[in-house]
CSV table of C-alpha atoms and ligand atoms in Angstrom, one decimal:
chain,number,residue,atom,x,y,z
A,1,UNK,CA,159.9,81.1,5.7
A,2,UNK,CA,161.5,79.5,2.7
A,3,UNK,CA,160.2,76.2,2.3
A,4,UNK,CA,162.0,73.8,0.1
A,5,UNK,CA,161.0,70.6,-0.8
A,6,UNK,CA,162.5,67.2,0.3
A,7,UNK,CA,164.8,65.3,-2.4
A,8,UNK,CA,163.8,61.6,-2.7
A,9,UNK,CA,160.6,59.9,-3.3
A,10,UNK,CA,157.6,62.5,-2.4
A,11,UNK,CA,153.8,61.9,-1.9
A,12,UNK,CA,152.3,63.1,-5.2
A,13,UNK,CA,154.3,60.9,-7.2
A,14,UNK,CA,153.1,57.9,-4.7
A,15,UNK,CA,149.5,59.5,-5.8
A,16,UNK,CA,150.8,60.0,-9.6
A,17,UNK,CA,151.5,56.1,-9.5
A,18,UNK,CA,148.5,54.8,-8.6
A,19,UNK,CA,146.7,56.8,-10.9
A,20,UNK,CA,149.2,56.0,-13.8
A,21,UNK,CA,148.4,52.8,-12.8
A,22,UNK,CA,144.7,52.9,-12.8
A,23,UNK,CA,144.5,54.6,-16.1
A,24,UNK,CA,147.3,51.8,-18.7
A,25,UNK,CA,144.2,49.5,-16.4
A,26,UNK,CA,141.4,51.0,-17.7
A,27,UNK,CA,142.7,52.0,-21.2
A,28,UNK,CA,143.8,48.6,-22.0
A,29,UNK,CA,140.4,46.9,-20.5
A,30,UNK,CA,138.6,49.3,-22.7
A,31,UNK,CA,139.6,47.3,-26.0
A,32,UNK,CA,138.7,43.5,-25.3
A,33,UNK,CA,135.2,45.4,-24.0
A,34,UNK,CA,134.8,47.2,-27.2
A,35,UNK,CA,135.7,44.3,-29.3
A,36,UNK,CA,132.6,42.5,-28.0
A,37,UNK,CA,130.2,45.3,-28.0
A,38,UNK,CA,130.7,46.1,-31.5
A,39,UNK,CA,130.9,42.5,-32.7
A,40,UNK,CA,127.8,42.0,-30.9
A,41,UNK,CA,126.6,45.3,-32.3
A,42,UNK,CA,127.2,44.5,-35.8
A,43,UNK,CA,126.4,41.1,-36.2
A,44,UNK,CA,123.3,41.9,-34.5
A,45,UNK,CA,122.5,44.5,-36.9
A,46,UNK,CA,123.2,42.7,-39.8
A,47,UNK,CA,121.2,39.2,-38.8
A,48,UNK,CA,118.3,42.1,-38.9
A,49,UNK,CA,118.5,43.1,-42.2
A,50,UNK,CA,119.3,39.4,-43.1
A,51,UNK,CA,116.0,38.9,-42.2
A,52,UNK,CA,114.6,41.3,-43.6
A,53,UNK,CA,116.4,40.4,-47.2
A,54,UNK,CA,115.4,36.3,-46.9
A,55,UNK,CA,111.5,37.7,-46.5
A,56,UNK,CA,111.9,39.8,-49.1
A,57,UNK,CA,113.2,37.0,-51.7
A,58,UNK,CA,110.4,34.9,-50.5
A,59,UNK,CA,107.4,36.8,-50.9
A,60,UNK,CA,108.9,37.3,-54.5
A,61,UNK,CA,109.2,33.9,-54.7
A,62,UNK,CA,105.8,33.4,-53.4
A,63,UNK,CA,104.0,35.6,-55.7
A,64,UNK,CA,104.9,33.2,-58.6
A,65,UNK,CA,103.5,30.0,-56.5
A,66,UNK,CA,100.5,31.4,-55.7
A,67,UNK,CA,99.7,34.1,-58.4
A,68,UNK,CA,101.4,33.9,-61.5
A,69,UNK,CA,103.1,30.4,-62.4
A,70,UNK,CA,99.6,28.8,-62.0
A,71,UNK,CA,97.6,31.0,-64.1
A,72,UNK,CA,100.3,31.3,-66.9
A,73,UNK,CA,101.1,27.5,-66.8
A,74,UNK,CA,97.0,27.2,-67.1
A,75,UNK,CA,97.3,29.3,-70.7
A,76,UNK,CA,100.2,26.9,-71.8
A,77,UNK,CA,103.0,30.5,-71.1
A,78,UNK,CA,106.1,29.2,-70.0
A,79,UNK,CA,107.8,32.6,-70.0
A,80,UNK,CA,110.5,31.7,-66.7
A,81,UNK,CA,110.1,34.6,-64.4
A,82,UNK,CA,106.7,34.0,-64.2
A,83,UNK,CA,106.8,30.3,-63.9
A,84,UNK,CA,110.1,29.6,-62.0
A,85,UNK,CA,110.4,31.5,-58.4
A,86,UNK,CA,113.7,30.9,-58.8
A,87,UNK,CA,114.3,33.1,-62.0
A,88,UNK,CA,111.8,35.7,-60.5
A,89,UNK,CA,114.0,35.6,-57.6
A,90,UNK,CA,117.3,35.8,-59.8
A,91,UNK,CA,115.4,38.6,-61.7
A,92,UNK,CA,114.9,40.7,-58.7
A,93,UNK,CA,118.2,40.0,-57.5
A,94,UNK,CA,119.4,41.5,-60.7
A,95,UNK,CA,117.2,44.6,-60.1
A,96,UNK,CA,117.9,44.8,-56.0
A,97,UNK,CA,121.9,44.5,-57.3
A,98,UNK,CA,121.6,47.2,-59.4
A,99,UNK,CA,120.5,49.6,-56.4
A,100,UNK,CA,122.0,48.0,-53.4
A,101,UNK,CA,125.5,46.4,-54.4
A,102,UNK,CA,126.7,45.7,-51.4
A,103,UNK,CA,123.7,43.3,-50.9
A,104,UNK,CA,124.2,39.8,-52.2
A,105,UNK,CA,121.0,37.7,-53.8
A,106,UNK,CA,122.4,34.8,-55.5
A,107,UNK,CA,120.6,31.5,-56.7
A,108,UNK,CA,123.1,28.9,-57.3
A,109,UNK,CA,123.5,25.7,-58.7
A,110,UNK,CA,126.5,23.3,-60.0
A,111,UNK,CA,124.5,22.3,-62.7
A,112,UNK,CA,123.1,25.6,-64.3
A,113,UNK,CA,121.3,26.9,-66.6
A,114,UNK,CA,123.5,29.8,-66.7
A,115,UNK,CA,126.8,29.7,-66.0
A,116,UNK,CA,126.5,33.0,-64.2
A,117,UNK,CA,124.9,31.1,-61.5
A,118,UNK,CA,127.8,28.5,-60.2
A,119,UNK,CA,128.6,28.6,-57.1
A,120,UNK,CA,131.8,30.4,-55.9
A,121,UNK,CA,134.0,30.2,-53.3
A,122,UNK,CA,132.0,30.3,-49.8
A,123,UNK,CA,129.0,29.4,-51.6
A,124,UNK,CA,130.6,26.1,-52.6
A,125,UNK,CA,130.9,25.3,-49.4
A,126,UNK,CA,127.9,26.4,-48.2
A,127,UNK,CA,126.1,24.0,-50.9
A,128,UNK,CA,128.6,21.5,-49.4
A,129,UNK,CA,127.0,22.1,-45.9
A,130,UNK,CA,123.4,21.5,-46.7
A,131,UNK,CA,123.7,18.7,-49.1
A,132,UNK,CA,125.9,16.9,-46.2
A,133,UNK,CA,123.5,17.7,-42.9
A,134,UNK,CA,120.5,17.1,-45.2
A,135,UNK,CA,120.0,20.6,-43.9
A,136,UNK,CA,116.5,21.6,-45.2
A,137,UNK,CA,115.8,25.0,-42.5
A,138,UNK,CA,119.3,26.4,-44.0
A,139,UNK,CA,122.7,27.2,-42.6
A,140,UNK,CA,123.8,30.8,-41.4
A,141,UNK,CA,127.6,31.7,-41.2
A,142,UNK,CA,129.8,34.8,-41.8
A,143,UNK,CA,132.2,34.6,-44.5
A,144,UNK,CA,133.8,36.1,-47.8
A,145,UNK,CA,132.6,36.2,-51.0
A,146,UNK,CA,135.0,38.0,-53.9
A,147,UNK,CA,136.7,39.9,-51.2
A,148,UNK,CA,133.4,40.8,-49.1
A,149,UNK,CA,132.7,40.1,-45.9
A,150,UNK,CA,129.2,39.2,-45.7
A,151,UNK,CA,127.1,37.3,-43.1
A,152,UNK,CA,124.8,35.2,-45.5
A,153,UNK,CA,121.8,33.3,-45.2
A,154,UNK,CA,121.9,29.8,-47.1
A,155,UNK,CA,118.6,27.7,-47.7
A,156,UNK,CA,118.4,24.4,-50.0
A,157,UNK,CA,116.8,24.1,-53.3
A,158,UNK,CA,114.9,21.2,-53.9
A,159,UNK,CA,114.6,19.7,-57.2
A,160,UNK,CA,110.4,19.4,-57.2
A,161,UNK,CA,108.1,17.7,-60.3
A,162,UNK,CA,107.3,21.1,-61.4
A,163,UNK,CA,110.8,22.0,-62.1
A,164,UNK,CA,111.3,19.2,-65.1
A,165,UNK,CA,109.5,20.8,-67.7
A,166,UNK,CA,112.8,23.1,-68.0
A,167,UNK,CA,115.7,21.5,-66.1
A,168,UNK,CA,114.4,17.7,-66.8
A,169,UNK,CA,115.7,16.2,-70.3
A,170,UNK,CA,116.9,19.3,-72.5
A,171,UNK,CA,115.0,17.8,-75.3
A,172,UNK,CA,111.4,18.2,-73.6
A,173,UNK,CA,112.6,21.6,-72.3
A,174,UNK,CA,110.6,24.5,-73.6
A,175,UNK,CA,112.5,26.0,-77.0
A,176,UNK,CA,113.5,29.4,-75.9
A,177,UNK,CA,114.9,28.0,-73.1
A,178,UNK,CA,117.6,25.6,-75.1
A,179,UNK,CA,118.2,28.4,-77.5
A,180,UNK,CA,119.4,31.0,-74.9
A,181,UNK,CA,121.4,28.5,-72.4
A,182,UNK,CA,122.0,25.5,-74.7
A,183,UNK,CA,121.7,21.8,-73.8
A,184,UNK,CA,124.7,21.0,-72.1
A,185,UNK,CA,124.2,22.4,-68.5
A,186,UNK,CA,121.1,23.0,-66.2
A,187,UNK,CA,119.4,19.6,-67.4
A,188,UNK,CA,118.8,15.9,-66.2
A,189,UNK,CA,117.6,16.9,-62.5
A,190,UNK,CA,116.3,14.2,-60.3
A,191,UNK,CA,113.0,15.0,-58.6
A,192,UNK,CA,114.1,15.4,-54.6
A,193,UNK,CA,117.7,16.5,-54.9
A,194,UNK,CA,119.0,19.4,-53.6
A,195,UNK,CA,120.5,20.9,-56.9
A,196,UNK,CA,121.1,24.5,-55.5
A,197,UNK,CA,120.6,27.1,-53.2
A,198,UNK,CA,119.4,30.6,-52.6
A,199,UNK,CA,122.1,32.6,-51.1
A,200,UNK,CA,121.4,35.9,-49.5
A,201,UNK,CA,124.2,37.9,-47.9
A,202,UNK,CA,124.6,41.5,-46.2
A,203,UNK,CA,127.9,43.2,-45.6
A,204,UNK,CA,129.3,42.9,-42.3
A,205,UNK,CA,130.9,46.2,-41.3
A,206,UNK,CA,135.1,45.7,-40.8
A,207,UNK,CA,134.9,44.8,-37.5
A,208,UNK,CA,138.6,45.4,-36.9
A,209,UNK,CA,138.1,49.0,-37.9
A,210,UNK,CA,134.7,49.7,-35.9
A,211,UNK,CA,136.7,48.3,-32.7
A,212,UNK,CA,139.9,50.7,-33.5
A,213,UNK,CA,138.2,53.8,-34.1
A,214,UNK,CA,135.9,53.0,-30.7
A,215,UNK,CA,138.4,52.9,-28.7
A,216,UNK,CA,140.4,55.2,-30.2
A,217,UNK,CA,137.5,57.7,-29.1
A,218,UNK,CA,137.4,55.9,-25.5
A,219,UNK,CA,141.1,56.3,-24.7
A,220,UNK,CA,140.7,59.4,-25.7
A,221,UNK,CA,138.0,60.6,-23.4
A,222,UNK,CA,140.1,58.6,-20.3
A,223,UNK,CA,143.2,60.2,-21.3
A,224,UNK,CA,141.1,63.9,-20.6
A,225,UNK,CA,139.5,62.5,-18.1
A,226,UNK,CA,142.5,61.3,-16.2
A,227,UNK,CA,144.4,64.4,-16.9
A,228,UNK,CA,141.7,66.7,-15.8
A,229,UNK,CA,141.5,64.2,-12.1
A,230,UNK,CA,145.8,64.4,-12.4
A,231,UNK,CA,145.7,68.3,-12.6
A,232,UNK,CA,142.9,68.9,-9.5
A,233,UNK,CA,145.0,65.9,-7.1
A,234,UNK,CA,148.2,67.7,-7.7
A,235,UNK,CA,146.6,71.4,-6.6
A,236,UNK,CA,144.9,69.5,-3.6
A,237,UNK,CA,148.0,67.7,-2.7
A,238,UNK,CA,150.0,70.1,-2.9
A,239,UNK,CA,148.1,72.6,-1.3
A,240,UNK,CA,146.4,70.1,1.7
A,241,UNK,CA,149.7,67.7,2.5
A,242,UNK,CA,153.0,68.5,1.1
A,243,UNK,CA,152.8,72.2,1.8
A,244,UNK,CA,151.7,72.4,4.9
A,245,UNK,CA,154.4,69.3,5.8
A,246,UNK,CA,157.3,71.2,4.4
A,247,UNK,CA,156.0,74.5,6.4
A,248,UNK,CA,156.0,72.0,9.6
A,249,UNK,CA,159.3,70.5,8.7
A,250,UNK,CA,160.8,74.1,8.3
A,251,UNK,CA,159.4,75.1,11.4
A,252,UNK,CA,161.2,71.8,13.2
A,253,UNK,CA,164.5,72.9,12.0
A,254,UNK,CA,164.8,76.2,13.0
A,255,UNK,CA,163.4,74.8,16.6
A,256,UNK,CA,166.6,72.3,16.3
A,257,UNK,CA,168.6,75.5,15.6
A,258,UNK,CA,167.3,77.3,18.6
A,259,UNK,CA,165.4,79.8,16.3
A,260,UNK,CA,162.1,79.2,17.5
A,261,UNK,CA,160.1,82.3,17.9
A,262,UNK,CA,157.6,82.1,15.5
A,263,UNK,CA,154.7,80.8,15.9
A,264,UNK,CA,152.8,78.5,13.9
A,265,UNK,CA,148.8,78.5,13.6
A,266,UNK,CA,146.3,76.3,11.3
A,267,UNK,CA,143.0,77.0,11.6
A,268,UNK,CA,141.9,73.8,10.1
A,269,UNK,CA,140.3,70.8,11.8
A,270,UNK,CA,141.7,67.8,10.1
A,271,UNK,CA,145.2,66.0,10.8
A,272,UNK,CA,147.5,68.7,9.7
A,273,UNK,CA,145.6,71.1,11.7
A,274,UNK,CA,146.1,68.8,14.6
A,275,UNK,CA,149.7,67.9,13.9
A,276,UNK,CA,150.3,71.8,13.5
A,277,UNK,CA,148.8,72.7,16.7
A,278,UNK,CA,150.2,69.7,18.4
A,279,UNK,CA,153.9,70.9,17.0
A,280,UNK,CA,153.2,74.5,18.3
A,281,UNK,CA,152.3,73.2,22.0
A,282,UNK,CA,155.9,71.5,21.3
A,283,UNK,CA,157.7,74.4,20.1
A,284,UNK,CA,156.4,76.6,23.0
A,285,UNK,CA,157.3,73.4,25.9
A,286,UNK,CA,160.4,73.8,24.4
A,287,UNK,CA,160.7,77.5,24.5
A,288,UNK,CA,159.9,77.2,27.8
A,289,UNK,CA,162.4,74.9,28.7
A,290,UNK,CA,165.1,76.5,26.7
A,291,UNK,CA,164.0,79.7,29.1
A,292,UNK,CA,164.3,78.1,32.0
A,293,UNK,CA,168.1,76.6,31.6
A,294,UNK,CA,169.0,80.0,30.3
A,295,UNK,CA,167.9,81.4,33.5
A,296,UNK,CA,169.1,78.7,35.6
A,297,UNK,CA,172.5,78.9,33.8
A,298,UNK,CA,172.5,82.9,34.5
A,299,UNK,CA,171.8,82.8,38.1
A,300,UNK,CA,174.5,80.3,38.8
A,301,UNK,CA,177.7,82.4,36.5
A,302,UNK,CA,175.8,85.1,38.5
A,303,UNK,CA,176.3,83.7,42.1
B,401,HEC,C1,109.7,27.7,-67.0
B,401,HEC,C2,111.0,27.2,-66.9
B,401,HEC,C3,111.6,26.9,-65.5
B,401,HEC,C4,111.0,26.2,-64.5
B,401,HEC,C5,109.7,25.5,-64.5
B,401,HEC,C6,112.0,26.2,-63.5
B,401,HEC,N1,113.1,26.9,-63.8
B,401,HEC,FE1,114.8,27.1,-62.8
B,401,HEC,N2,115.5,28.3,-64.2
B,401,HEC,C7,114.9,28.6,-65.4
B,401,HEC,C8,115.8,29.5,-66.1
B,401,HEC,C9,115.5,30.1,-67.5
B,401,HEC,C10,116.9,29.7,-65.3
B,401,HEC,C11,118.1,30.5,-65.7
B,401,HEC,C12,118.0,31.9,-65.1
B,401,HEC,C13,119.2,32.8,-65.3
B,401,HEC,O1,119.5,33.2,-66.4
B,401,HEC,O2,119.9,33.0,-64.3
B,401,HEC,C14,116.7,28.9,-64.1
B,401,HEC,C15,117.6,28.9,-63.1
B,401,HEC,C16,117.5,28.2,-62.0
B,401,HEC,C17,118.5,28.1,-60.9
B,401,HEC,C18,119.8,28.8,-60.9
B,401,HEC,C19,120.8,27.9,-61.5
B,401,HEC,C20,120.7,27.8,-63.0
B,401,HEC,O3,120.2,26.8,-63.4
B,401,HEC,O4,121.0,28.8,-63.7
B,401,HEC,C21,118.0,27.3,-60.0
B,401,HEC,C22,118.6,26.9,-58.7
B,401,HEC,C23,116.7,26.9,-60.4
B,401,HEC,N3,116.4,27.4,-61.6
B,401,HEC,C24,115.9,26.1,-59.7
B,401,HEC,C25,114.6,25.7,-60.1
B,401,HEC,C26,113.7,24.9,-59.3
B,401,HEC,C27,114.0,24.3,-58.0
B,401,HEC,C28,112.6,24.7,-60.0
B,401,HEC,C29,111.3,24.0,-59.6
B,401,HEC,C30,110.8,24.4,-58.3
B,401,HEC,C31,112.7,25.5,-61.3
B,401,HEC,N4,114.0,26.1,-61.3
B,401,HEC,C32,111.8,25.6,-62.2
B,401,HEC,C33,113.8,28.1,-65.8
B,401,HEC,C34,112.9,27.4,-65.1
């Protein structure tokens, strides 16, 4: 029989809708998903090694407490990185830059020894932050520093006692000192202040970037996905429901045309084995009857 399908709206596409449908849903919840994952992800990851940094630049900075600056102070050696934790900080910041430039180790102050160390941009502010909320544990914010983005770890420095000999009245300061920085800037502390801080920063990853490539790779794997389910629904559609319901609907027509003499058999037990069989006890009722008039009709011309 020569089955042809019906114009107008058919089941698969009713099936091809709803999964159309399901798939722009799930592609476009995949983004705001991702965007917190990876933010999560990556700010996670780099408040770890900001840990890890801050530690470092303190135990460098304890080293001179404990070890050195006392027993070089004892012998009258004011030579700074062993005396000052901060310049044995800025020193290994120097060294730690050289290797890991991303990283950021800064010691800052707006009144400097050395010029090098004035606070820039974010770092301004961040001084700004702890002076204001008298904020002795330190602040914690993401932000950007020449063009960097960095997550960075902010903590006060506190003009001490100890810290006069060198940044107290240029004239007491030790000679080398003035010679190398001069007697303008990094002078006339006050004992209690906070005249600085130490600044350590690690590059945040571009966030905007992790998130695009993600879900680049997630809509990807859908889009398979949901063509691979598309491909297998259309060979089970077609094959369960639409053929079988245009073989049924053939089979109805030639009944209404009187040509109904062949059979039709399923031999499955779902609904359109049922509707099949159901048709056929139709078709034959209907046979039947046709049978009948015909030989009722024949014995009356015959009479
Ligand atoms: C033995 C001398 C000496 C002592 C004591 C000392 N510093 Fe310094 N400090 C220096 C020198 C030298 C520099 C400049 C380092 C550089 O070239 O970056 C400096 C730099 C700094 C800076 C960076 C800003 C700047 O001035 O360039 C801060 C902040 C700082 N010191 C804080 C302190 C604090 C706080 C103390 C006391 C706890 C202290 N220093 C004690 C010598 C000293």
């Amino acid at each position: 029989m020569d089955i042809e399908s019906v114009p107008g709206r058919s089941v698969s596409s009713a099936f091809h809708r709803a999964l159309l449908l399901i798939y722009l849903v799930s592609a476009l919840a995949v983004v705001p998903v991702i965007y917190f994952l990876t933010k999560d992800e990556l700010f996670a990851q780099a408040n770890k090694e900001l840990k890890l940094l801050v530690d470092v630049v303190s135990s460098a900075r304890a080293i001179v407490k404990d070890k050195t600056r006392p027993y070089f102070l004892a012998k009258g050696e004011f030579f700074a990185p062993v005396v000052s934790s901060t310049v044995m900080a800025k020193e290994l910041a120097t060294q730690f830059h050289t290797l890991q430039p991303s990283y950021l180790i800064r010691m800052v102050s707006d009144n400097p020894l050395n010029v090098e160390n004035l606070p820039e941009g974010l770092e301004k502010d961040v001084l700004e932050t702890l002076r204001q909320g008298n904020n002795d544990k330190g602040v914690i914010q993401a932000g950007t520093i020449r063009d960097r983005n960095y997550l960075i770890s902010a903590v006060p420095t506190k003009v001490h006692d100890d810290c006069l000999m060198c940044h107290g009245d240029p004239t007491a300061a030790p000679s080398d000192i003035t010679a190398k920085y001069g007697t303008t800037t990094g002078f006339g502390w006050k004992t209690g202040t906070t005249i600085g801080a130490t600044i350590v920063g690690v590059p945040i990853a571009d966030l905007n970037a992790a998130v695009l490539k993600r879900s680049g790779i997630v809509i990807g794997i859908i889009t398979v996905l949901f063509a691979g389910v598309l491909i297998v629904l259309n060979r089970v559609v077609q094959g369960n429901i639409i053929k079988p319901i245009l073989h049924i609907t053939e089979a109805a027509k030639a009944v209404s045309l009187g040509r109904s003499n062949e059979p039709l058999v399923s031999d499955r037990d779902d609904e359109i084995g049922a509707l099949t069989r159901a048709f056929e006890l139709m078709r034959r009722s209907i046979t039947i009857a046709t049978g009948q008039i015909a030989r009722l009709n024949k014995t009356r011309t015959d009479r």
